[in-house]
Coordinates of C-alpha atoms in Angstrom, one line a residue:
Chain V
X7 CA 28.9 55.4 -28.1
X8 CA 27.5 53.4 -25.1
X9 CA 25.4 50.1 -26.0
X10 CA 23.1 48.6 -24.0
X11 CA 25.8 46.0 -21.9
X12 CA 27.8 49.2 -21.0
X13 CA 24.8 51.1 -19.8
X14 CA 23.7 47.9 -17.5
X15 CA 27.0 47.2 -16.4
X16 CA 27.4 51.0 -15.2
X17 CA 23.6 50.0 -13.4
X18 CA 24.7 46.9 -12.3
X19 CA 28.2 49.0 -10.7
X20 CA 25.5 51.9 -9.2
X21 CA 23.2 49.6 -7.7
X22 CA 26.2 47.0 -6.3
X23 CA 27.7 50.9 -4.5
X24 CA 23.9 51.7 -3.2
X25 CA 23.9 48.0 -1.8
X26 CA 26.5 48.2 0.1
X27 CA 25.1 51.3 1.6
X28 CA 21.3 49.9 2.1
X29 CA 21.7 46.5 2.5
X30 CA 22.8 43.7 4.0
X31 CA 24.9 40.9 3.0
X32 CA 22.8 37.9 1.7
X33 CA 24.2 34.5 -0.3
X34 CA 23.3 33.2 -3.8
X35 CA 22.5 29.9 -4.2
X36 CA 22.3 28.5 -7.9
X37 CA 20.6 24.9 -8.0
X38 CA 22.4 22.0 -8.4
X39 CA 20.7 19.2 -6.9
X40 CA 16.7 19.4 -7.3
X41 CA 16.2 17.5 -3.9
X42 CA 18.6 20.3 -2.2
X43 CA 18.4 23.6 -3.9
X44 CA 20.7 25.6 -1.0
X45 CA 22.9 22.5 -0.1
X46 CA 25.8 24.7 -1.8
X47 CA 26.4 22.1 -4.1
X48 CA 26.5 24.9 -6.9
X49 CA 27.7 28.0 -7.9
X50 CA 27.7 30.3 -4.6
X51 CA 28.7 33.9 -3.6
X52 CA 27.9 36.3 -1.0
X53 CA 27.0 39.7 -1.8
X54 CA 25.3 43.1 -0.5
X55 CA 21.2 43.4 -1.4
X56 CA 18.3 45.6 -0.2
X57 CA 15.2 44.8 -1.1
X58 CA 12.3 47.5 -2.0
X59 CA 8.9 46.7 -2.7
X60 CA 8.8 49.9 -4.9
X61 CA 10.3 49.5 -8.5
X62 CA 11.4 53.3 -8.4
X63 CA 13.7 52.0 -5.5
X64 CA 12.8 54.4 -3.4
X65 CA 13.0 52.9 -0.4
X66 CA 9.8 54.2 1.2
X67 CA 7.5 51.3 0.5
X68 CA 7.3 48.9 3.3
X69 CA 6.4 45.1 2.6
X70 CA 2.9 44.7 2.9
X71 CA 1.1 41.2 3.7
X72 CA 0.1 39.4 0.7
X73 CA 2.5 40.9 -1.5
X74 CA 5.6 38.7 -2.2
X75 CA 6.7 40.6 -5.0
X76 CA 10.2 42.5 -4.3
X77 CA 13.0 44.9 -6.8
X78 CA 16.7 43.8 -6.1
X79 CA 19.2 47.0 -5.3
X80 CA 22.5 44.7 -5.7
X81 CA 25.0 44.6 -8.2
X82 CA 23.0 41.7 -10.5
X83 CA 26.1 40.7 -12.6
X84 CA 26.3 37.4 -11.7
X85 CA 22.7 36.7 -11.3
X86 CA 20.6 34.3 -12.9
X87 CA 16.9 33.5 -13.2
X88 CA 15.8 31.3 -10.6
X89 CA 18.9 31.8 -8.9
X90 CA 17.9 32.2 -4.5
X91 CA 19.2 34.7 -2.3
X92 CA 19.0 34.1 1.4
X93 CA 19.9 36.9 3.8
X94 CA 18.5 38.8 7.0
X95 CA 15.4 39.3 5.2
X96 CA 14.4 35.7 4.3
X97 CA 14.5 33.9 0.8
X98 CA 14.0 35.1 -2.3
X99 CA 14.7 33.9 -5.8
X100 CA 15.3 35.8 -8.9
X101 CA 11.8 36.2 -11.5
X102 CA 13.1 38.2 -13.3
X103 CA 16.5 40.1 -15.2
X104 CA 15.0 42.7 -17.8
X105 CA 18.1 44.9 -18.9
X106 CA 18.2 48.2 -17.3
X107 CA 15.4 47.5 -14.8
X108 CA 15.8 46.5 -11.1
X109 CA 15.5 42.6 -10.6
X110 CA 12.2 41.3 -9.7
X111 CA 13.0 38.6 -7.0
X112 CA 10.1 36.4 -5.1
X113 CA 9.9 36.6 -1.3
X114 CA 9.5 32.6 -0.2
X115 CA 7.6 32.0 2.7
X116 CA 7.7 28.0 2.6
X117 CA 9.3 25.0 1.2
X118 CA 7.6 22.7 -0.9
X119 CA 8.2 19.0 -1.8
X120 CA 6.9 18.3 -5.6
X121 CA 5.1 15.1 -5.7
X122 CA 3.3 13.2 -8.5
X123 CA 0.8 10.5 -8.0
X124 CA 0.8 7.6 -10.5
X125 CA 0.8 4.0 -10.9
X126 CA 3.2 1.8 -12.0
X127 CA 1.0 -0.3 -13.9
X128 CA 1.2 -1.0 -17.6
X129 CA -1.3 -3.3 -18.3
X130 CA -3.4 -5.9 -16.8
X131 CA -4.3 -6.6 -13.2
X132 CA -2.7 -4.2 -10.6
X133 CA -3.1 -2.6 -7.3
X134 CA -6.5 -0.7 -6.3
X135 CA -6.7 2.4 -8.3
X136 CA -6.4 6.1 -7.3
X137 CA -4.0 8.5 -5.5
X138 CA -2.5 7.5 -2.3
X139 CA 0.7 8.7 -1.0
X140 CA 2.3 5.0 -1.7
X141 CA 2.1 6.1 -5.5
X142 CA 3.5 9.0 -5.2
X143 CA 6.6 9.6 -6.8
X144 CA 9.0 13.0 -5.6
X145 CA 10.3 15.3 -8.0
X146 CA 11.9 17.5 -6.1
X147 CA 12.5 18.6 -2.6
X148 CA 13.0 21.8 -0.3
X149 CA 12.6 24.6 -2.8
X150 CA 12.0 27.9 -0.6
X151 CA 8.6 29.7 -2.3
X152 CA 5.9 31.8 -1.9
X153 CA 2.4 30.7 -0.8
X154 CA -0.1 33.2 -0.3
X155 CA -3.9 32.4 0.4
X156 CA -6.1 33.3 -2.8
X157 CA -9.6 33.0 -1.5
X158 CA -11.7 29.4 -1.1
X159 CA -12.2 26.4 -3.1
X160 CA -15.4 23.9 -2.3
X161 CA -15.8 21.4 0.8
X162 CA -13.4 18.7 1.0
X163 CA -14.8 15.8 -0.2
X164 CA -15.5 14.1 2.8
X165 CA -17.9 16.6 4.0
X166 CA -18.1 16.4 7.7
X167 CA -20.0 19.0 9.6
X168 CA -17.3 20.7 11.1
X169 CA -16.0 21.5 7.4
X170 CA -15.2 25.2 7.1
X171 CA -14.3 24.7 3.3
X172 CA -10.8 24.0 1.4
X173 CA -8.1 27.6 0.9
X174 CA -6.9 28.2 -2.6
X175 CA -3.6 29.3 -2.7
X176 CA -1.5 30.7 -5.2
X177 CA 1.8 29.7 -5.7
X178 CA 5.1 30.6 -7.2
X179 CA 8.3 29.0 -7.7
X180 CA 11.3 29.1 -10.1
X181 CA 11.6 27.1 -13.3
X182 CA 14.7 24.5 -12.6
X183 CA 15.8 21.6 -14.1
X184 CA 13.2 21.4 -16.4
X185 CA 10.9 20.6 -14.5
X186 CA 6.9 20.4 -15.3
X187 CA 4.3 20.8 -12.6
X188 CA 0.8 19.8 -13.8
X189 CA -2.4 19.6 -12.5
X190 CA -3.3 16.7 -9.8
X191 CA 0.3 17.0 -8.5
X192 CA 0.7 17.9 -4.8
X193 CA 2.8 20.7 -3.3
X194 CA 3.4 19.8 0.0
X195 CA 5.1 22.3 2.4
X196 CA 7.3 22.0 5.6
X197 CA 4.3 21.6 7.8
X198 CA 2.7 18.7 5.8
X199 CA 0.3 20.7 4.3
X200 CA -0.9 19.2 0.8
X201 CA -1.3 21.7 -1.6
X202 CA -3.2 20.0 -4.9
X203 CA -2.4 21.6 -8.3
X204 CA -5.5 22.9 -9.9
X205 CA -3.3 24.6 -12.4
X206 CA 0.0 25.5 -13.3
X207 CA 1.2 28.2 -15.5
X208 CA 4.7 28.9 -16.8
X209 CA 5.8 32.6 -17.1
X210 CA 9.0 33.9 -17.7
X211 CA 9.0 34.6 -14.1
X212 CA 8.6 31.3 -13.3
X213 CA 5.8 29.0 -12.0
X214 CA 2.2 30.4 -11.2
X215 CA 0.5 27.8 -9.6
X216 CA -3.4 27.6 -8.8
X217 CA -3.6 25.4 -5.7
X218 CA -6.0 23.9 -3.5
X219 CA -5.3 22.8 0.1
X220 CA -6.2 18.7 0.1
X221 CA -7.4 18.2 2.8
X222 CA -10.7 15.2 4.3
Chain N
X3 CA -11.3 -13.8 6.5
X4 CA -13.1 -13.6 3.8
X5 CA -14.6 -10.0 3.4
X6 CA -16.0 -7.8 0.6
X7 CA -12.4 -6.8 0.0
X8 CA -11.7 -10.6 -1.0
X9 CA -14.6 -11.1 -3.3
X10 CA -13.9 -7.7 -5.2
X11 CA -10.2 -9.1 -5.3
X12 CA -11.6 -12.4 -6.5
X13 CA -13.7 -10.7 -9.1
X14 CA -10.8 -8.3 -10.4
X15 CA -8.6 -11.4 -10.7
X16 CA -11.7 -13.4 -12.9
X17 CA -11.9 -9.9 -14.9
X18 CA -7.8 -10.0 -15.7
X19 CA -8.1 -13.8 -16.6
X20 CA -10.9 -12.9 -19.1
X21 CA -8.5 -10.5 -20.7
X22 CA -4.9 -11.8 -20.1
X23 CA -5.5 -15.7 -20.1
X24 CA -1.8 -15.9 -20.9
X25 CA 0.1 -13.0 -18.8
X26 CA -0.3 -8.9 -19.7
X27 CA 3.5 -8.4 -20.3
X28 CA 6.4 -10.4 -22.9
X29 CA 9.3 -11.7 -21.9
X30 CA 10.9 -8.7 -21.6
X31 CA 8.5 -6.9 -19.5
X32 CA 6.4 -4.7 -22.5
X33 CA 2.6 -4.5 -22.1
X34 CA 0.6 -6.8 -23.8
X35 CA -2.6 -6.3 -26.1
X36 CA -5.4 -7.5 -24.3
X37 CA -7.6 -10.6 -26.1
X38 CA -9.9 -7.8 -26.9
X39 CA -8.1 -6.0 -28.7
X40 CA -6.4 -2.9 -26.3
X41 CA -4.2 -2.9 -23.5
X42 CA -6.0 -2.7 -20.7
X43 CA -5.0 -1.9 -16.8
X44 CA -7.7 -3.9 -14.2
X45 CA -7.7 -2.5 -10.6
X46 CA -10.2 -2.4 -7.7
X47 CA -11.5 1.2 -6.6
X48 CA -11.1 3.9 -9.5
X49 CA -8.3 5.4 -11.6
X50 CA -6.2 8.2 -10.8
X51 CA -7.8 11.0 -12.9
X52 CA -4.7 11.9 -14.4
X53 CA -3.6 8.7 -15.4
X54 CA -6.9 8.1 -16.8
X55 CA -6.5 10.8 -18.6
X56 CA -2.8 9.8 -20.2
X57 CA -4.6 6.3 -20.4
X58 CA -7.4 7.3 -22.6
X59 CA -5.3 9.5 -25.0
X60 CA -2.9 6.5 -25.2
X61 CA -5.8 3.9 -26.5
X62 CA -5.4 2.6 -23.4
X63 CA -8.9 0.9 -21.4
X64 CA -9.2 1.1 -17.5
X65 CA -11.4 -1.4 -16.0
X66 CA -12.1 -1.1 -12.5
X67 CA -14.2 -3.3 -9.8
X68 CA -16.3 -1.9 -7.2
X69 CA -19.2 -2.9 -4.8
X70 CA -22.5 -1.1 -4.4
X71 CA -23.8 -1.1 -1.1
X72 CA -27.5 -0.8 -2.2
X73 CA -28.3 -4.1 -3.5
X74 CA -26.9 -6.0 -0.2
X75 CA -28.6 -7.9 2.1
X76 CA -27.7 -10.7 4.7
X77 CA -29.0 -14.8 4.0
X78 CA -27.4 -16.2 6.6
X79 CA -28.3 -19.7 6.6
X80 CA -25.7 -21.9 7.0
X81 CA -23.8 -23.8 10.0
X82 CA -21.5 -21.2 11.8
X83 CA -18.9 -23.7 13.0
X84 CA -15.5 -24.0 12.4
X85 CA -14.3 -26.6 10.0
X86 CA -10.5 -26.9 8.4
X87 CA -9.7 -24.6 6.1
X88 CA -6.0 -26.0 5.6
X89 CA -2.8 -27.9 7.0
X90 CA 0.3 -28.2 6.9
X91 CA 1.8 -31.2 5.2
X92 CA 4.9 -32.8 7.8
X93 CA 8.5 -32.2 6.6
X94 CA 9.7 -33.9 9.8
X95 CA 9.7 -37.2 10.0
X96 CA 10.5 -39.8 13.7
X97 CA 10.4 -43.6 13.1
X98 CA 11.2 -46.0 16.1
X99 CA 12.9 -49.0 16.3
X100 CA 12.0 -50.9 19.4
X101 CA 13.5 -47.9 21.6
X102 CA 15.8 -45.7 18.8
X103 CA 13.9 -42.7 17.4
X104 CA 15.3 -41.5 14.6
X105 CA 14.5 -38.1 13.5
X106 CA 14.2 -37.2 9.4
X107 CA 13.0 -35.0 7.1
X108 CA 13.6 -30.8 7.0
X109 CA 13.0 -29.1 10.0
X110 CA 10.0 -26.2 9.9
X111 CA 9.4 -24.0 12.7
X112 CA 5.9 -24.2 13.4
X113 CA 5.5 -28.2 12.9
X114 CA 6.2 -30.4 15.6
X115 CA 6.7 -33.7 17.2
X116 CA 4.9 -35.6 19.9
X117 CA 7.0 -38.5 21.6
X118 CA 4.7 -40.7 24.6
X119 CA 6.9 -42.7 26.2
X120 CA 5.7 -45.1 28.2
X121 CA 2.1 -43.3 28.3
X122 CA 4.3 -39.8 29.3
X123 CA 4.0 -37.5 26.5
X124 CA 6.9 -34.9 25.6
X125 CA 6.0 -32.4 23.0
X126 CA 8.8 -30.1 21.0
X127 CA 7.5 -27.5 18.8
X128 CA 10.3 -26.6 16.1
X129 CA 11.6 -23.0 16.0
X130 CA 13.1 -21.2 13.6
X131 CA 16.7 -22.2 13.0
X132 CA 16.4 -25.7 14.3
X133 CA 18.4 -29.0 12.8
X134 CA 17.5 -32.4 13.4
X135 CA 19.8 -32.3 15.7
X136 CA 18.5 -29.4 17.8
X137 CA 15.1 -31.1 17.7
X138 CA 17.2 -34.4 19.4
X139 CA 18.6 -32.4 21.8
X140 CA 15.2 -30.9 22.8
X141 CA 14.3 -34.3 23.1
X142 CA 16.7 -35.2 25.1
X143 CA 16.3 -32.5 27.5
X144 CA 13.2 -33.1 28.0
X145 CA 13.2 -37.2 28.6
X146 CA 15.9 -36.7 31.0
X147 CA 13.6 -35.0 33.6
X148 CA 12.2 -38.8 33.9
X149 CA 14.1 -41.4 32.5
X150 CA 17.6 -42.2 31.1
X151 CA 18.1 -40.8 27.6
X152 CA 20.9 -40.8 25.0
X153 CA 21.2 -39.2 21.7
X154 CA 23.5 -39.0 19.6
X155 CA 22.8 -36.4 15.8
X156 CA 19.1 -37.1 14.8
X157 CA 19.2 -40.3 16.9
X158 CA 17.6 -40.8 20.5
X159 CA 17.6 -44.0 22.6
X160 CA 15.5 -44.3 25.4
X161 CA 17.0 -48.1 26.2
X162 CA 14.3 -48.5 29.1
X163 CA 11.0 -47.6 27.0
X164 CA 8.5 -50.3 26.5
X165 CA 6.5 -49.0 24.1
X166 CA 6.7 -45.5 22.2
X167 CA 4.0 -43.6 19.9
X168 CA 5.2 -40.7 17.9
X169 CA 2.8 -38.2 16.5
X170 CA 3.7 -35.3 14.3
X171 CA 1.6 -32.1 14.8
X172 CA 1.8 -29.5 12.4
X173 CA -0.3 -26.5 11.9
X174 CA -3.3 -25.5 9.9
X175 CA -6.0 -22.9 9.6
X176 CA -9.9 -23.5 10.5
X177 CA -12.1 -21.3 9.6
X178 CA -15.8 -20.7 10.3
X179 CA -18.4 -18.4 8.0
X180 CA -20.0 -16.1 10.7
X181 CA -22.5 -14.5 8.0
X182 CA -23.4 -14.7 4.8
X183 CA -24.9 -12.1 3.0
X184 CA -25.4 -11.3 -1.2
X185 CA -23.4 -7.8 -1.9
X186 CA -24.0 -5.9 -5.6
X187 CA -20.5 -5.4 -7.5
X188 CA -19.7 -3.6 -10.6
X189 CA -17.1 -3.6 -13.4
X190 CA -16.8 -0.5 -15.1
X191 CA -15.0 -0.2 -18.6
X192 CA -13.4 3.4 -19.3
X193 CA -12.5 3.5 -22.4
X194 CA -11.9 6.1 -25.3
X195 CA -13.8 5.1 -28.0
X196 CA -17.1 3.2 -28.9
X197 CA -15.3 0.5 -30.8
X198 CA -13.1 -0.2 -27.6
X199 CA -15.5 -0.2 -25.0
X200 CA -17.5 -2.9 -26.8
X201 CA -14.5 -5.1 -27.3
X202 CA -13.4 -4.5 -24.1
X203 CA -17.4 -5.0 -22.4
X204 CA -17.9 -7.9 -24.6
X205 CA -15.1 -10.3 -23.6
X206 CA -15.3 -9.5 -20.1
X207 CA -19.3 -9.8 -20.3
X208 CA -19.0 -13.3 -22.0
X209 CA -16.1 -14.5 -19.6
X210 CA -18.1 -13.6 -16.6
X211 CA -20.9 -15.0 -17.8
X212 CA -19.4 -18.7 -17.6
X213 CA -18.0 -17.8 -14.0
X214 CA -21.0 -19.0 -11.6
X215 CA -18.5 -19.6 -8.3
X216 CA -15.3 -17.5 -7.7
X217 CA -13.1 -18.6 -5.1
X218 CA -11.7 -16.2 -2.6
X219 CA -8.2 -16.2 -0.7
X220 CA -9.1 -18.3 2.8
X221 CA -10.5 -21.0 0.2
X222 CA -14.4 -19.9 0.8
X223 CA -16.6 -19.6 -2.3
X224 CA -18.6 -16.6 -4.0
X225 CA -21.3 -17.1 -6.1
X226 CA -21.6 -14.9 -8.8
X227 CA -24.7 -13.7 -10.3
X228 CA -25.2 -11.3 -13.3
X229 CA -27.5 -8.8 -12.8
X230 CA -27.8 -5.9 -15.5
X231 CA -25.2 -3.5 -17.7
X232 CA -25.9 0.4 -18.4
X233 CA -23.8 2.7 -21.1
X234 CA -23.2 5.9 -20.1
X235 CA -21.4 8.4 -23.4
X236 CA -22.3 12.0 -21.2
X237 CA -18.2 11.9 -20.6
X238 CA -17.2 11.8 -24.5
X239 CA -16.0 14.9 -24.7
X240 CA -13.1 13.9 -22.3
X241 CA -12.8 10.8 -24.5
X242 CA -14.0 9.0 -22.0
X243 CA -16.9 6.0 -23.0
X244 CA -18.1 3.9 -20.1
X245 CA -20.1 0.5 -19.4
X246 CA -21.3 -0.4 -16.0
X247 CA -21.6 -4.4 -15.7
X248 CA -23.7 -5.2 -12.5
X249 CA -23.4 -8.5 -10.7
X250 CA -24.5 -9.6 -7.3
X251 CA -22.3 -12.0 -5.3
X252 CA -23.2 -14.1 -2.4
X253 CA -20.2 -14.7 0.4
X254 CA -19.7 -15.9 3.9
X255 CA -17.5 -13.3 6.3
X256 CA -16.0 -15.9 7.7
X257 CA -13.2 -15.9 10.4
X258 CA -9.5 -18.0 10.5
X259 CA -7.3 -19.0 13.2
X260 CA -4.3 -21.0 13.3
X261 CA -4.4 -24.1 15.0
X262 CA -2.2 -27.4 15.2
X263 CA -3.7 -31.0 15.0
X264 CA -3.8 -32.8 18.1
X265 CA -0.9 -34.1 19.4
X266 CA -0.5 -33.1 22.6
X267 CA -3.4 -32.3 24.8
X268 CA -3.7 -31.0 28.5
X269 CA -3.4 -34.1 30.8
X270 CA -5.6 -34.5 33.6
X271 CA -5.9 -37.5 35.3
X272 CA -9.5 -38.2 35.1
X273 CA -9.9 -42.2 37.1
X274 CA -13.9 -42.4 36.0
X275 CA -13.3 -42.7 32.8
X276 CA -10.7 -45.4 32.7
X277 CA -13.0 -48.6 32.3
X278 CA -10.1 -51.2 31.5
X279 CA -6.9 -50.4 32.2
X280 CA -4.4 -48.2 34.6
X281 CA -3.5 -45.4 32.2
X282 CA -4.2 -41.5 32.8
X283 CA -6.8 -40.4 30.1
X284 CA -6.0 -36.8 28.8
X285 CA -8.9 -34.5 28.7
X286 CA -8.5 -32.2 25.6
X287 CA -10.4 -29.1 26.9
X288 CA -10.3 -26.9 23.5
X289 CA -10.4 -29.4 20.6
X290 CA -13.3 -27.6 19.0
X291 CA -11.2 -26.8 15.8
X292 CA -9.8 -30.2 15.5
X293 CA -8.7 -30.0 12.3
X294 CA -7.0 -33.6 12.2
X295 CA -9.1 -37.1 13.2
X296 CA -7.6 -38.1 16.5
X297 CA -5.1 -41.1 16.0
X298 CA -6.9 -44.1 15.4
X299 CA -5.2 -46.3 18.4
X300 CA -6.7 -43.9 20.5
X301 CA -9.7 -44.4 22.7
X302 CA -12.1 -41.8 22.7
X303 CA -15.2 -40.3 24.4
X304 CA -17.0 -36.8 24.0
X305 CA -18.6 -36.2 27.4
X306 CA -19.9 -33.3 28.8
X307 CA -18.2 -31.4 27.0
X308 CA -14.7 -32.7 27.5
X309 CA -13.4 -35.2 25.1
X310 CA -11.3 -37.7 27.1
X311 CA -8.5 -40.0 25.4
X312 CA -7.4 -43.1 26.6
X313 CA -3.2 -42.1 26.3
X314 CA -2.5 -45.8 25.9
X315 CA -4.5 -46.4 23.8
X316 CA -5.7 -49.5 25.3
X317 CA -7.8 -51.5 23.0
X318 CA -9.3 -52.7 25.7
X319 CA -10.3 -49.7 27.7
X320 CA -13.9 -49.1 27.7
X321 CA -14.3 -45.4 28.0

């Protein structure tokens, strides 16, 4: 009588034959170092993947702008949550592994740097308060992940007339090492842009982030 | 330069002191309970609204220091001159014997030493990395444009010198107020409870309250003046209890430069001025910060402007 590990290995076999057909061959990076996700430092392996933005795997929906959310067609044996996958078509990491249904992967379109402003101070007198980017302390560094724009978020403090307003953006990352992102922290991405966490949710699929772009 | 910067610096310091009249950590670098009761974290500006937030639920008080640009206005009515704000003490030493100099002390770049010889003055500022016997050798280069010269480690001999003054010049700060003006400050007490903010308000209150002169860091004085308090409870429902503590200080902006004390000055020959004697008077064209009296063998006479020195000091020069 087949169980449920036979039935997804026979999956996992159909979808590896259908990759190798559709796809392309793409590497898997699992984390090892959370200032260097993809320095190779861990577990590795190149493999064949297509990626459909249809969950029926058809292969007849094209990627659409704003949309970041993709199904694996790849034999997911020796896939794990959070795990990236860098090929022709860009990054991705894994969201999600449900038995029996395709993998749910994230297209990345940035890097981000995870910083967290604080102060060193215990008690008594110490340095002038606030964030500034002296204070900041990194938590983690070049993680591939997906920023899309989600609408706008108030003036910039500052409010000089040229102000157009600050971009919300919602974010979304894998869940490694543990680590927490909370609100205040900054996101910044390859091009320097500070992202500010206005919230920060943890899903099985990982980090949903509520962001606003800091900016005067 | 004194600025607002200083006197809020000044005032955050006087605030710590109030609460931490002994140090805010143990010997083995753990946080201290304040002498009102809490810990408490003093800064200029505000706190990170995060941290504030881990502060508060921890029992932990903020107190911050800040100005407020509405109550300031200028009262500038003091002397705008430069006066000496600080020097240098020597740590190198000469000391002649008939015609031997010998050279003492620690050498520090920055200080240096003035030989006239003869009524021909050689200067040697000491750089960084010099030795007594560097500074002899500088010496010696010097001398031997003119005269015969011999040294040997710290010691110079100049056998055909008749008479030889030795100044040291060393450097020192003058500084001039160039406007006064009274600024409105404020301490403001986060804190999480009631019972904490009034502990924390009333020690710093009282403490301030004996605190009528608060001296900044180029050694100018604030005076401080109280000058109102306000609760505010609107932000309880983050935990967060506030007093404001108003004060208005009065400062000087006030500008520093370095200078040295007089010991060498631009010689210009200057035969009007020599009354008594044959020797060339130096004219010291930019002596308005001089921070150290002129040597007392020295003749001299302000004059148009120029203050001219009788470089043998001639008793019996008339300027």
């Amino acid at each position: 009588m087949a169980d449920l590990q036979s039935i997804q290995a026979k999956s996992n076999y159909g979808l590896g034959i259908a990759a190798r057909v559709l796809g392309e061959s793409v590497t898997q990076y699992r984390a090892n170092n959370p200032m260097a996700p993809l320095d190779g430092s861990g577990f590795t392996r190149v493999f064949d993947a297509a990626f459909d933005a249809d969950p029926l795997l058809t292969m007849t929906k094209p990627a659409i702008v704003g949309r970041c959310l993709f199904y694996l067609i790849a034999d997911a044996t020796n896939l794990e949550v959070g795990d990236y996958i860098v090929g022709p078509q860009g990054q991705f990491f894994v969201a999600s592994l449900e038995p029996l249904r395709p993998p749910v992967v994230i297209r990345a379109n940035s890097v981000l740097f995870l910083s967290r402003p604080g102060e060193a101070l215990q008690a008594g007198l110490g340095p002038p308060g606030g964030d500034s980017v002296a204070s900041e302390t990194t938590l983690f560094a070049g993680w591939p992940g997906s920023v899309l724009i989600a609408g706008r978020s108030g003036q910039g403090d500052v409010d000089l007339p040229g102000d157009v307003g600050m971009a919300g953006w919602q974010i979304l990352l894998p869940y490694l090492f543990g680590i927490d992102i909370r609100g205040s922290d900054i996101l910044t991405d390859q091009s320097g842009l500070r992202h500010l966490v206005v919230g920060a949710e943890l899903s099985p699929m990982g980090w949903r982030i509520d962001a606003i772009q800091e900016a005067a | 330069m004194a600025d607002i910067a200083d006197v809020l610096n000044a005032l955050a310091a006087s605030v710590a002191a109030a609460l931490y009249p002994t140090g805010a950590f143990d010997a083995r670098g753990n946080p201290l309970a304040s002498l009102a009761g809490p810990i408490v974290k003093i800064m200029r500006g505000t706190p990170f609204a995060k941290q504030l937030d881990e502060d508060l639920l921890a029992g932990i008080v903020n107190v911050t220091v800040n100005e407020r640009a509405e109550l300031g206005r200028t009262t500038t009515r003091f002397s705008l001159d430069w006066s000496t704000a600080s020097i240098q003490t020597s740590t190198l030493t000469a000391a002649s014997v008939q015609n031997v100099i010998t050279f003492a002390g620690s050498v520090t770049a920055g200080q240096g030493i003035m030989l006239i010889v003869d009524g021909q003055p050689y200067a040697y500022q000491c750089q960084a990395g010099d030795t007594l016997s560097s500074v002899t050798a500088a010496f010696v280069e010097l001398i031997l444009l003119d005269r015969v010269v011999t040294s040997q480690a710290n010691v110079l001999t100049i056998p055909s010198a008749r008479k030889i003054t030795i100044r040291q010049v060393v450097p020192g700060i003058s500084i001039r107020p160039v406007r006064q003006q009274t600024v409105g400050l404020m301490v403001k007490i986060y804190a999480p409870s009631f019972s904490l903010r009034d502990a924390v308000g009333a020690c710093v209150d009282s403490a301030l309250a004996t605190i009528s002169r608060v001296t900044l860091e180029d050694g100018s004085i604030a005076m401080l003046r109280y000058s109102g308090t306000s609760y505010d409870d609107r932000p309880q429902k983050a935990l967060t209890f506030t007093r404001t503590l108003l004060y208005q200080a009065e400062y000087s902006t006030t500008q520093t430069r370095d200078d040295t004390t007089i010991g060498v000055v631009e010689a210009v020959i200057s035969p009007h001025a020599i009354g008594g004697g044959p020797g060339p008077v130096f004219i010291a064209t930019d002596i308005g910060s001089a921070i150290e009296p002129l040597p007392s063998d020295l003749n001299v006479l302000v004059q148009n402007g120029e203050v001219l020195v009788d470089a043998y000091g001639d008793p019996e020069v008339e300027l």
